JSON list of C-alpha atoms in Angstrom, two decimals:
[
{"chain": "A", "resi": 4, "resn": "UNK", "atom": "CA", "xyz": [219.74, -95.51, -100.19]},
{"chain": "A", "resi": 5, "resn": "UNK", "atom": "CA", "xyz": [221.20, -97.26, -103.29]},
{"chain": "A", "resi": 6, "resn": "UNK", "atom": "CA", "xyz": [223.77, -94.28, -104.60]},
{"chain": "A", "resi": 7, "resn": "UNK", "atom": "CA", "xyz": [225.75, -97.65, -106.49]},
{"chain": "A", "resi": 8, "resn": "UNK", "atom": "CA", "xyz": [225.68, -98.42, -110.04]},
{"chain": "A", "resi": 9, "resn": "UNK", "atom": "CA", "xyz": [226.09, -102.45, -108.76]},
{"chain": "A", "resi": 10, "resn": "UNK", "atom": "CA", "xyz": [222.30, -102.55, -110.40]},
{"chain": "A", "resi": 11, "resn": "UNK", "atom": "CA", "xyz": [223.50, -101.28, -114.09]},
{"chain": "A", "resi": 12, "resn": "UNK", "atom": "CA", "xyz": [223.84, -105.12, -115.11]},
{"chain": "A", "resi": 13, "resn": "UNK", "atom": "CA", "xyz": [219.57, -105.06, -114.58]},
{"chain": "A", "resi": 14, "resn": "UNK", "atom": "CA", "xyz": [219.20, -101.54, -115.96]},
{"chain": "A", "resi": 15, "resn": "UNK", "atom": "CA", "xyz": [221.24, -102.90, -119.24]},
{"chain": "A", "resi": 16, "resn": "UNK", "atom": "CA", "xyz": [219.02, -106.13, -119.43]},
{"chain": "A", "resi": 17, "resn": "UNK", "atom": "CA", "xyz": [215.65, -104.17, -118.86]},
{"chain": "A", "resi": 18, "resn": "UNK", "atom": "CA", "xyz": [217.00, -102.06, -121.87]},
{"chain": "A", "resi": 19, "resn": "UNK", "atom": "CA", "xyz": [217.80, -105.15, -124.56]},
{"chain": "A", "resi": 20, "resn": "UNK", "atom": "CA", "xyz": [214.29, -106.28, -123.43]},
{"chain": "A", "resi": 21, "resn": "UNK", "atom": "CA", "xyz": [212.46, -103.38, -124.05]},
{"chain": "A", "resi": 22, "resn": "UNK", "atom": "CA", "xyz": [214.13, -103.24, -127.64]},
{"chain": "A", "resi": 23, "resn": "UNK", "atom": "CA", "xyz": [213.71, -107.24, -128.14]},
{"chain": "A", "resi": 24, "resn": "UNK", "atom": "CA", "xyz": [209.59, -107.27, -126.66]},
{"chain": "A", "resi": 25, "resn": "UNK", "atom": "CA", "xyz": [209.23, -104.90, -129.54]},
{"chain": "A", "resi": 26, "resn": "UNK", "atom": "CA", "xyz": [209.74, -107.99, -132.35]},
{"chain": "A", "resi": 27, "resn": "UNK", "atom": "CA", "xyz": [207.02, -109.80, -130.85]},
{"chain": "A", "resi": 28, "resn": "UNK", "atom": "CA", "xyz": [208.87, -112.79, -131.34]},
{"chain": "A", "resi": 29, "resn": "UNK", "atom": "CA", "xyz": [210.86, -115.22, -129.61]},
{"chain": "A", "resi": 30, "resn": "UNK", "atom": "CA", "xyz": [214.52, -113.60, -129.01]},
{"chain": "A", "resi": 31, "resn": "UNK", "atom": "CA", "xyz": [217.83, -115.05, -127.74]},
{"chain": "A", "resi": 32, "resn": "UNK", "atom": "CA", "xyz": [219.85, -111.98, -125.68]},
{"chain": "A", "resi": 33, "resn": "UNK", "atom": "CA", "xyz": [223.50, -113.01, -126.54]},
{"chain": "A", "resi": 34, "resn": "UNK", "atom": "CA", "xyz": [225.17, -111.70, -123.71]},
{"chain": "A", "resi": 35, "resn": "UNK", "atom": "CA", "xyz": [228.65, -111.75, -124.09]},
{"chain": "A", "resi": 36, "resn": "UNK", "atom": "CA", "xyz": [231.21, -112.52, -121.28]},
{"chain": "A", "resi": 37, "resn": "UNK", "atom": "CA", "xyz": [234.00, -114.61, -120.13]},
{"chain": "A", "resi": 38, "resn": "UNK", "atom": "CA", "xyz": [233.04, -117.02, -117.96]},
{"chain": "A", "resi": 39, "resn": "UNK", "atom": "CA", "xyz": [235.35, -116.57, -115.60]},
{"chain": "A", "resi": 40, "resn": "UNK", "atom": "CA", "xyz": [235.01, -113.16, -114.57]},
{"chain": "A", "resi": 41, "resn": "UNK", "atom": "CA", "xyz": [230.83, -114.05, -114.52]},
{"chain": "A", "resi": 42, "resn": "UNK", "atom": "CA", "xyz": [231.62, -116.33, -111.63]},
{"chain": "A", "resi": 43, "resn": "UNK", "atom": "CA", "xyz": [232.84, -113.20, -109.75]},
{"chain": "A", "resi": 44, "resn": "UNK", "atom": "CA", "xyz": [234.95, -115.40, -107.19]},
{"chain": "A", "resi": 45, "resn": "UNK", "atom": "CA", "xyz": [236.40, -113.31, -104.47]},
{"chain": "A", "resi": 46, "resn": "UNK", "atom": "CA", "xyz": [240.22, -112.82, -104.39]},
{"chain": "A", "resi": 47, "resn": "UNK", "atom": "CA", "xyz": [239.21, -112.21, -100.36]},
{"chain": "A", "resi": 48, "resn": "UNK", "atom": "CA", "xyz": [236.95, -111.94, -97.68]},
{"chain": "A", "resi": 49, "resn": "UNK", "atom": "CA", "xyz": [236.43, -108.27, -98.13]},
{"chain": "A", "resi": 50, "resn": "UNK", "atom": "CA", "xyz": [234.94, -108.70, -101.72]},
{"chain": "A", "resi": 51, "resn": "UNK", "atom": "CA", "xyz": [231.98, -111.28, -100.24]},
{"chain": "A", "resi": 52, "resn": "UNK", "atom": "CA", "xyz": [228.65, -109.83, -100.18]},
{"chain": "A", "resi": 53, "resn": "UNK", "atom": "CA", "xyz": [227.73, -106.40, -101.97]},
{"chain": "A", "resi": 54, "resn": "UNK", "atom": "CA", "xyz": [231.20, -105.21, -102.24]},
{"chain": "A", "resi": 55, "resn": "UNK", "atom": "CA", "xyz": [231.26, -107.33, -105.17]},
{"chain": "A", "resi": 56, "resn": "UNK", "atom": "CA", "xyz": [229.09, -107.13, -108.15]},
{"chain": "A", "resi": 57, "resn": "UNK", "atom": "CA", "xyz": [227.30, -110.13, -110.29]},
{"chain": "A", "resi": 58, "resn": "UNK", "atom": "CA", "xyz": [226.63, -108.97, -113.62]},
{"chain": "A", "resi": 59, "resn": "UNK", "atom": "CA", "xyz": [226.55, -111.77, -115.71]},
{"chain": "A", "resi": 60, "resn": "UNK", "atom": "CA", "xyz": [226.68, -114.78, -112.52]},
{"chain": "A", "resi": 61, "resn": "UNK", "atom": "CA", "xyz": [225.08, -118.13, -114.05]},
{"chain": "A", "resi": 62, "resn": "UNK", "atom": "CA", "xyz": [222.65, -117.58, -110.66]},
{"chain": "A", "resi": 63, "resn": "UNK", "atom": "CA", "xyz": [222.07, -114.02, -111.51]},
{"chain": "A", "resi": 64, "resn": "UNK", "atom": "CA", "xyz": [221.33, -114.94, -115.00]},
{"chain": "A", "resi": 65, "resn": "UNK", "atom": "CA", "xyz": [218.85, -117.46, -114.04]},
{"chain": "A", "resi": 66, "resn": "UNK", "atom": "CA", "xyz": [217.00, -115.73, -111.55]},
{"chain": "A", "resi": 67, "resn": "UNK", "atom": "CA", "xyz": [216.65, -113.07, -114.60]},
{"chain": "A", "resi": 68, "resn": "UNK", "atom": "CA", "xyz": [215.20, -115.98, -116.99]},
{"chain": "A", "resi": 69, "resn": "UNK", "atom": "CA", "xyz": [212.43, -116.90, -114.45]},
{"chain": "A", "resi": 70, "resn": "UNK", "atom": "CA", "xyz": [211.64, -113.36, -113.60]},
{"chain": "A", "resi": 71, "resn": "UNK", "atom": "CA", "xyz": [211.06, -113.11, -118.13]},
{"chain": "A", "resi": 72, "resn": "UNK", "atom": "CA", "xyz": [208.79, -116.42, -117.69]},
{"chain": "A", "resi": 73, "resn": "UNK", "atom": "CA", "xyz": [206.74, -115.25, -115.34]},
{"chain": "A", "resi": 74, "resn": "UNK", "atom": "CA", "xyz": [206.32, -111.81, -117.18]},
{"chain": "A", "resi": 75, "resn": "UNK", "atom": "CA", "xyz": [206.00, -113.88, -120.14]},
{"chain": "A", "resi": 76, "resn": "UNK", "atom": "CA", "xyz": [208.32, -112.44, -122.25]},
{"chain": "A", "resi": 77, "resn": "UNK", "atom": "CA", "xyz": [209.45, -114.69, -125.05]},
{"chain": "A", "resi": 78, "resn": "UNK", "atom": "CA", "xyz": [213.37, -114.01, -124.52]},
{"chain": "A", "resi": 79, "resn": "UNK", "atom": "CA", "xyz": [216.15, -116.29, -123.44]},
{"chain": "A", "resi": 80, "resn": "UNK", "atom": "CA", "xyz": [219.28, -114.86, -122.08]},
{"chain": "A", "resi": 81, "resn": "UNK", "atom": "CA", "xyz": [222.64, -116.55, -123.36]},
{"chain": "A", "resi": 82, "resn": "UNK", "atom": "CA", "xyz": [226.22, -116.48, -122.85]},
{"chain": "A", "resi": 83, "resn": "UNK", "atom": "CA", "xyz": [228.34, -117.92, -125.48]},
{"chain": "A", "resi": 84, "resn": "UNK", "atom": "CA", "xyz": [231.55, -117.81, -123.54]},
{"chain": "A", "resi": 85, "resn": "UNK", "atom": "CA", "xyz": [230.00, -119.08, -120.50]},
{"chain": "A", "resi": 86, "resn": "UNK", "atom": "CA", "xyz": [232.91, -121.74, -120.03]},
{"chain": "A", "resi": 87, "resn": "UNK", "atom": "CA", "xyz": [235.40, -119.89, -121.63]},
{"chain": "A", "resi": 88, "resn": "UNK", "atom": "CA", "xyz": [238.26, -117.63, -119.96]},
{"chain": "A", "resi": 89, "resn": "UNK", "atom": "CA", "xyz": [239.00, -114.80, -121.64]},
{"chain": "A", "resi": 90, "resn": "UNK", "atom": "CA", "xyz": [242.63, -116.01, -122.87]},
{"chain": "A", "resi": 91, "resn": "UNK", "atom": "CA", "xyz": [240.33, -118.88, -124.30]},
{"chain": "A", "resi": 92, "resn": "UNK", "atom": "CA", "xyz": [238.28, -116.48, -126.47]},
{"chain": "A", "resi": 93, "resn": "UNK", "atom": "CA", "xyz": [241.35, -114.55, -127.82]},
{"chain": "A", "resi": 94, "resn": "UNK", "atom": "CA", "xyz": [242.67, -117.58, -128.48]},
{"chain": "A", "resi": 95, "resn": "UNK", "atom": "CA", "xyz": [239.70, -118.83, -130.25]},
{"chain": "A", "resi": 96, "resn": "UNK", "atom": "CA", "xyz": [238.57, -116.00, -131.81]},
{"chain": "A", "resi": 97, "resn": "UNK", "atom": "CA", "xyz": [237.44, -116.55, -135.84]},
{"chain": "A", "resi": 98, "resn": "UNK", "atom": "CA", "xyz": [238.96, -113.35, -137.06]},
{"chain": "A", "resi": 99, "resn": "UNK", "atom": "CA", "xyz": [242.48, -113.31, -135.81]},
{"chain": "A", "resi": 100, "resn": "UNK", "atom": "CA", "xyz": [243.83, -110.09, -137.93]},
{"chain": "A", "resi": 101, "resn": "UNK", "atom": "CA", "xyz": [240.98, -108.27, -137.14]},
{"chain": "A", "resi": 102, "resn": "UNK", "atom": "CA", "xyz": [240.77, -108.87, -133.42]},
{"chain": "A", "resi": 103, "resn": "UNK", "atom": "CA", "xyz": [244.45, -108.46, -133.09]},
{"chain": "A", "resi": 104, "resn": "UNK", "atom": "CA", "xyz": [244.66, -104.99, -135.01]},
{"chain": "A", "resi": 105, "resn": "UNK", "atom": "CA", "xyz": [241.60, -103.70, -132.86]},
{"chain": "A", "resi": 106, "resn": "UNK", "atom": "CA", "xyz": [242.31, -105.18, -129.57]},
{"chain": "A", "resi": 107, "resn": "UNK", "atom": "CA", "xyz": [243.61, -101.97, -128.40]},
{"chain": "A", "resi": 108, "resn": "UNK", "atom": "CA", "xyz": [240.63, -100.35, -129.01]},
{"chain": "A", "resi": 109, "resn": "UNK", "atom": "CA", "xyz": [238.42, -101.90, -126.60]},
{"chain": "A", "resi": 110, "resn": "UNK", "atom": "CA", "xyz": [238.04, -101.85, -123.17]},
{"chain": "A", "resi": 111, "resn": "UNK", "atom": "CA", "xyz": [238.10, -103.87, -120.16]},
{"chain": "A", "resi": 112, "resn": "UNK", "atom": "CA", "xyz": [238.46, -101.33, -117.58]},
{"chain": "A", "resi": 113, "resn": "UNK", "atom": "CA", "xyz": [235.52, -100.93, -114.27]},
{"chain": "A", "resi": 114, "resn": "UNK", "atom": "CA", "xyz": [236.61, -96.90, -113.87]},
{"chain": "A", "resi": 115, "resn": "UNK", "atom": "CA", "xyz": [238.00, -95.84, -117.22]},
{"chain": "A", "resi": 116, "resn": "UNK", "atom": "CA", "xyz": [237.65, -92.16, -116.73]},
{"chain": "A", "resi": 117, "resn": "UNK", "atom": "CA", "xyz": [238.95, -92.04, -113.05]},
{"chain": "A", "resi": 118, "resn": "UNK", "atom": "CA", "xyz": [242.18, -89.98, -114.50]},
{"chain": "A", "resi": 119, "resn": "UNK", "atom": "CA", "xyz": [239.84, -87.12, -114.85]},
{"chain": "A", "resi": 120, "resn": "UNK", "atom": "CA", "xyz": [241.32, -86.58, -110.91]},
{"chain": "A", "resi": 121, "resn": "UNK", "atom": "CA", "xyz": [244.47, -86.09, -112.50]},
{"chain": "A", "resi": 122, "resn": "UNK", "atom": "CA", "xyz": [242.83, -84.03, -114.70]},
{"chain": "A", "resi": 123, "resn": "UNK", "atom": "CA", "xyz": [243.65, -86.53, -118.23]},
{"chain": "A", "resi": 124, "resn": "UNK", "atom": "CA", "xyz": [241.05, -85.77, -121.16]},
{"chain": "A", "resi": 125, "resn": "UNK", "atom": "CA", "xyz": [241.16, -89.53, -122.31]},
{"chain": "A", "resi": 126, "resn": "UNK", "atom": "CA", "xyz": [239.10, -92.77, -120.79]},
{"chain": "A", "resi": 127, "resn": "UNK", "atom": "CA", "xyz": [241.85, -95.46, -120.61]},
{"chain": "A", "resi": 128, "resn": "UNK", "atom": "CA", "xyz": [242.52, -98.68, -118.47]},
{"chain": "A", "resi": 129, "resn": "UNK", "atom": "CA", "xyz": [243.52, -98.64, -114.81]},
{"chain": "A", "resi": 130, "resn": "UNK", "atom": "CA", "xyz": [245.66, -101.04, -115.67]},
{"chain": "A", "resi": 131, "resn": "UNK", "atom": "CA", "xyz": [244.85, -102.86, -111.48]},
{"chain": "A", "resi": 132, "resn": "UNK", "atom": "CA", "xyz": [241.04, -103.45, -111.36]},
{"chain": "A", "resi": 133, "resn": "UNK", "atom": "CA", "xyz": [240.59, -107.09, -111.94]},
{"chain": "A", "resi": 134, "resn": "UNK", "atom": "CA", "xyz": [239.28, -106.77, -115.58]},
{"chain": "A", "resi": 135, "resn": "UNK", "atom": "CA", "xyz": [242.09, -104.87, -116.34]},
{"chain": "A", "resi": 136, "resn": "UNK", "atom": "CA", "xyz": [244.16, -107.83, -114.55]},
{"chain": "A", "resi": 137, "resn": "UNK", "atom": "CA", "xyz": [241.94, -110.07, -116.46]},
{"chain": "A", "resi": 138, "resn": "UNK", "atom": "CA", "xyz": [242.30, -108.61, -119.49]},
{"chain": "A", "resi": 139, "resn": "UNK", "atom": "CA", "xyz": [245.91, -108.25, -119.77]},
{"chain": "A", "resi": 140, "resn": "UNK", "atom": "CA", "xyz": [246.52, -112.36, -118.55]},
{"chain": "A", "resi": 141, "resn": "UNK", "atom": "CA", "xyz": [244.34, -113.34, -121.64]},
{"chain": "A", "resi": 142, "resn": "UNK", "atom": "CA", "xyz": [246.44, -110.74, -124.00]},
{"chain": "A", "resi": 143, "resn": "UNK", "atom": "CA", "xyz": [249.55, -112.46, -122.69]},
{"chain": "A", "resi": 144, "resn": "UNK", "atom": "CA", "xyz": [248.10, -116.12, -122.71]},
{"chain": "A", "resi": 145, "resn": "UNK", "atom": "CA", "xyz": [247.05, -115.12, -126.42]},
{"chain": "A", "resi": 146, "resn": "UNK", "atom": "CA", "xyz": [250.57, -114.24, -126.73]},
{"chain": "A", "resi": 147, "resn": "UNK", "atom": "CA", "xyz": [249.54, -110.92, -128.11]},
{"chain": "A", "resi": 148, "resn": "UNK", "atom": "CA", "xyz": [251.86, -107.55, -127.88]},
{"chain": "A", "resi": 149, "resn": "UNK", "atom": "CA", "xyz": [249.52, -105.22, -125.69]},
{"chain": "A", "resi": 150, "resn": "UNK", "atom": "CA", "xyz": [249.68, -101.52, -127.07]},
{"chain": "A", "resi": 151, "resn": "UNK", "atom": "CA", "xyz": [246.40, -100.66, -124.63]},
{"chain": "A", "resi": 152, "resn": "UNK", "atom": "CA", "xyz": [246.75, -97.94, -122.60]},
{"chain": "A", "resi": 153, "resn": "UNK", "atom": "CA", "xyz": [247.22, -98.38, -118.77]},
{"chain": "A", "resi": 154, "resn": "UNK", "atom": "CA", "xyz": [247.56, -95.94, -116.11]},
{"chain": "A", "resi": 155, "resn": "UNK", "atom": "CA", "xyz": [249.13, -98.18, -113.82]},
{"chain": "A", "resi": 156, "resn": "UNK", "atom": "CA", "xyz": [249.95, -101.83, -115.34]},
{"chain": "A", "resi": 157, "resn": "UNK", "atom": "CA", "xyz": [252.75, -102.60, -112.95]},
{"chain": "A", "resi": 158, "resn": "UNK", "atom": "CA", "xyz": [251.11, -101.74, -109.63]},
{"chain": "A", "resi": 159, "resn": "UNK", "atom": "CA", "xyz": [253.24, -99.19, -108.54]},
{"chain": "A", "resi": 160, "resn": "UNK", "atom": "CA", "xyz": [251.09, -95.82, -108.45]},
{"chain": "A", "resi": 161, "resn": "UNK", "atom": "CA", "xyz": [249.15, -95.32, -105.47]},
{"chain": "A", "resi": 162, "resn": "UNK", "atom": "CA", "xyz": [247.58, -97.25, -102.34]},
{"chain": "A", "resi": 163, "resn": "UNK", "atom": "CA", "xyz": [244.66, -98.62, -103.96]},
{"chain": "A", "resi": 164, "resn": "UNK", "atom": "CA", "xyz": [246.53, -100.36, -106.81]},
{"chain": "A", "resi": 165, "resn": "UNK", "atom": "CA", "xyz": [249.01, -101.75, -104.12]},
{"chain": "A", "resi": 166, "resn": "UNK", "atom": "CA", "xyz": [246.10, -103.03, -102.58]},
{"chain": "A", "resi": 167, "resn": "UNK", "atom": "CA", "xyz": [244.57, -104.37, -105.40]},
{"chain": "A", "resi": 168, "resn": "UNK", "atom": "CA", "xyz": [247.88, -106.57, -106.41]},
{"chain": "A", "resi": 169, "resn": "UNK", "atom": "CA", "xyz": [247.93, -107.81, -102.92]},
{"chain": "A", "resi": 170, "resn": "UNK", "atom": "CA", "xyz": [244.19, -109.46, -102.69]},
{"chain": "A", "resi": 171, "resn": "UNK", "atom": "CA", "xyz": [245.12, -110.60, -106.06]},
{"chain": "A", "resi": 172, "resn": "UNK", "atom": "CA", "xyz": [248.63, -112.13, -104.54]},
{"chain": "A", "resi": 173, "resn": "UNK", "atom": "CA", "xyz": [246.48, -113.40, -101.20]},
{"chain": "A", "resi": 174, "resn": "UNK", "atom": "CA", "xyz": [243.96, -115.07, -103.82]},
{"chain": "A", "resi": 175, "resn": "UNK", "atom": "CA", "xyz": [246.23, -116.68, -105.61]},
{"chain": "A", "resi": 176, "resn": "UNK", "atom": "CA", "xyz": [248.12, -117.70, -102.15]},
{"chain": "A", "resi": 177, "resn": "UNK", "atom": "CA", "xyz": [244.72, -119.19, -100.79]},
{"chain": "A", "resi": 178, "resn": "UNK", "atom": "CA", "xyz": [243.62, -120.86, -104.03]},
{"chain": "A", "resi": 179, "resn": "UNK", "atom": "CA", "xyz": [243.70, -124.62, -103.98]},
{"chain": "A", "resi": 180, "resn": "UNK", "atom": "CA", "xyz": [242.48, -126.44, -107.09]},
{"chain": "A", "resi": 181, "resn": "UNK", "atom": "CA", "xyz": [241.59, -129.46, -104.56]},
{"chain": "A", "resi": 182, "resn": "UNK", "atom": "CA", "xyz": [238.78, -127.14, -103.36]},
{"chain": "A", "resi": 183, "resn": "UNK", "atom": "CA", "xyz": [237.79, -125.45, -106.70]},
{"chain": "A", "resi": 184, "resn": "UNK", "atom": "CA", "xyz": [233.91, -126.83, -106.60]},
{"chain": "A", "resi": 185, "resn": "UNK", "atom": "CA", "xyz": [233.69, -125.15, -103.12]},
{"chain": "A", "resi": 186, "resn": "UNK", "atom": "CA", "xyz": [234.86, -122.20, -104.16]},
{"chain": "A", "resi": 187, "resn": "UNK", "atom": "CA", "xyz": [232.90, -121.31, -107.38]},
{"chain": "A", "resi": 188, "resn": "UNK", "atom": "CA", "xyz": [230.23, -121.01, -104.80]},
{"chain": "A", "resi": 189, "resn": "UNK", "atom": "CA", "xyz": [231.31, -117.91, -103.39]},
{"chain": "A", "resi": 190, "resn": "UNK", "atom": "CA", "xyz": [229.24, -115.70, -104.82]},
{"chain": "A", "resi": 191, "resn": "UNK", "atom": "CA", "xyz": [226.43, -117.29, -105.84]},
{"chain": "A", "resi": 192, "resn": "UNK", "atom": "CA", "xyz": [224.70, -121.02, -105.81]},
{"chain": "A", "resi": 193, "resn": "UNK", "atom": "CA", "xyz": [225.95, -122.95, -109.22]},
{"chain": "A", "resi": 194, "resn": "UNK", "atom": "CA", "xyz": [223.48, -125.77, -109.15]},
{"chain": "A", "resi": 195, "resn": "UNK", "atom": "CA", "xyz": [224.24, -127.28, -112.99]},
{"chain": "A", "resi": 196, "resn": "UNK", "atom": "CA", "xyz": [227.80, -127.87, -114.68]},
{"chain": "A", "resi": 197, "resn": "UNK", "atom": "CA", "xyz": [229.84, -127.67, -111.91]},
{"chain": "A", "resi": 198, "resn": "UNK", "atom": "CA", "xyz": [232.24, -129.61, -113.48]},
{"chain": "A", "resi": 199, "resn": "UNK", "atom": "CA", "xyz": [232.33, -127.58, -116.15]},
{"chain": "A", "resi": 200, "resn": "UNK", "atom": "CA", "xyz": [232.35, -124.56, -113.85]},
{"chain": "A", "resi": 201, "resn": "UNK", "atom": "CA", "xyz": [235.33, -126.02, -111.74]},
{"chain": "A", "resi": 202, "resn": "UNK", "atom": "CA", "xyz": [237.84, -126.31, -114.62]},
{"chain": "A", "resi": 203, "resn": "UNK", "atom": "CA", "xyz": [236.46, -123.05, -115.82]},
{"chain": "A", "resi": 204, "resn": "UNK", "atom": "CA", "xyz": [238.14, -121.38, -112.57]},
{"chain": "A", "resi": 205, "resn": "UNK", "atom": "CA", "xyz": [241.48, -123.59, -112.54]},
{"chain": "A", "resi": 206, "resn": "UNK", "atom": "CA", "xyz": [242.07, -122.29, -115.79]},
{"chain": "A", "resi": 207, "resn": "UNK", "atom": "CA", "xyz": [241.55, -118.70, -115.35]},
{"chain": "A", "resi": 208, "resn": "UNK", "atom": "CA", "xyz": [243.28, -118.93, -112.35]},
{"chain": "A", "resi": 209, "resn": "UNK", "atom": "CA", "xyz": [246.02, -120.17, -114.03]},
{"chain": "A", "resi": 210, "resn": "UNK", "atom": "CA", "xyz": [246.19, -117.38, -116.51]},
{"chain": "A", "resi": 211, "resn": "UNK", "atom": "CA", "xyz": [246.16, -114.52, -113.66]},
{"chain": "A", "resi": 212, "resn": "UNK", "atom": "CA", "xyz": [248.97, -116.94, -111.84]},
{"chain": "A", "resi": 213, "resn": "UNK", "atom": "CA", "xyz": [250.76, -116.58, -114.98]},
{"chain": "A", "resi": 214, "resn": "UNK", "atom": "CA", "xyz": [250.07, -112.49, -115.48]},
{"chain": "A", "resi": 215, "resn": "UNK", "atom": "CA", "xyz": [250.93, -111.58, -112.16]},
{"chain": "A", "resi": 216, "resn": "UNK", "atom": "CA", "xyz": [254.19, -113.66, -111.59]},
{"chain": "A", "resi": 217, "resn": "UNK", "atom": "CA", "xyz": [255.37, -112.31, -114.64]},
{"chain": "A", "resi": 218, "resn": "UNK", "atom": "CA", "xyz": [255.50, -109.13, -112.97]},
{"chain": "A", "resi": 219, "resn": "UNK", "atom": "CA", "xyz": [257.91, -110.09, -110.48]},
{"chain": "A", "resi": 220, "resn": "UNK", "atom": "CA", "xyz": [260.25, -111.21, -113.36]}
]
């Protein structure tokens, strides 16, 4: 029995397909993501398999553009930020005021409303899942002040963010750039741009190195 939501990523596809069939035209899907949370490496052992879910994977992605070919639906999926981290896009990011002022506002989060257990009233960030953890290295690389709202930014609250900030610190402890085009295999075959792929990785490695020594400061 599948009682997971790890198959929302095809439900939200099958949706933006439905809508896009309806021009009768050829369609690009822009779907948005950093790149280096698509590539979904695991931070350990435990998160190989299906304890990890590929949203927007490069393989993922292209085993959804064949499955639209042979359907014959005119619509090819893209991902602007493929080789960008998210630090990258902040950084790079046309409207500066307006992201910066809004920033805030969005979220990152996998379980936003999981404070409803401690009975809050308000979705906000974790503040230990690793897009929260990937959110707030890109704020910092972006050398933004973050006025998001976290439940639990410094790790502190609870077993399951300890554990979090320790696969994060045993990632980080097993990472070796030497080994980088190995690794962006973890979770799926990349068969084009490795390259590109590779240095994708170092760098967002880099900016959760960065984030998560900083707490130790």
């Amino acid at each position: 029995v599948e009682d997971t939501t790890r198959t929302r990523s095809f439900m939200f596809f099958s949706h933006a397909l439905a809508v896009a069939s309806c021009l009768k035209k050829s369609i690009r899907l822009i779907i948005p993501e950093n790149g280096f949370i698509s590539l979904n490496i695991p931070s350990t052992f435990s998160r190989i398999g299906t304890s990890s879910t590929r949203t927007t994977h490069p393989h993922y992605m292209a085993l959804f553009q064949k499955l639209l070919s042979i359907i014959q639906l005119p619509v090819a999926l893209y991902n602007p930020y493929q080789f960008k981290t998210k630090g990258e896009m902040l950084l790079e990011c046309r409207n500066q005021s307006f992201m910066r002022g809004n920033i805030e506002n969005t979220m990152s989060c996998s379980h936003p409303d999981i404070g409803r257990m401690q009975k809050e009233t308000k979705a906000r960030h974790c503040g230990y899942c690793l897009p929260c953890v990937i959110r707030q290295a890109a704020i910092m690389r972006a050398g933004i002040v973050d006025q998001s709202s976290y439940r639990d930014s410094k790790f502190v609250n609870g077993d399951v963010a300890k554990t979090c900030l320790n696969s994060y610190r045993l990632g980080l402890e097993k990472y070796n750039p030497k080994y980088a085009f190995l690794t962006i295999q973890s979770s799926g075959p990349i068969v084009d741009n490795i390259s590109e792929y590779t240095e994708l990785y170092k760098r967002g490695m880099e900016e959760m190195k960065t984030y998560l020594e900083a707490l130790d400061e």
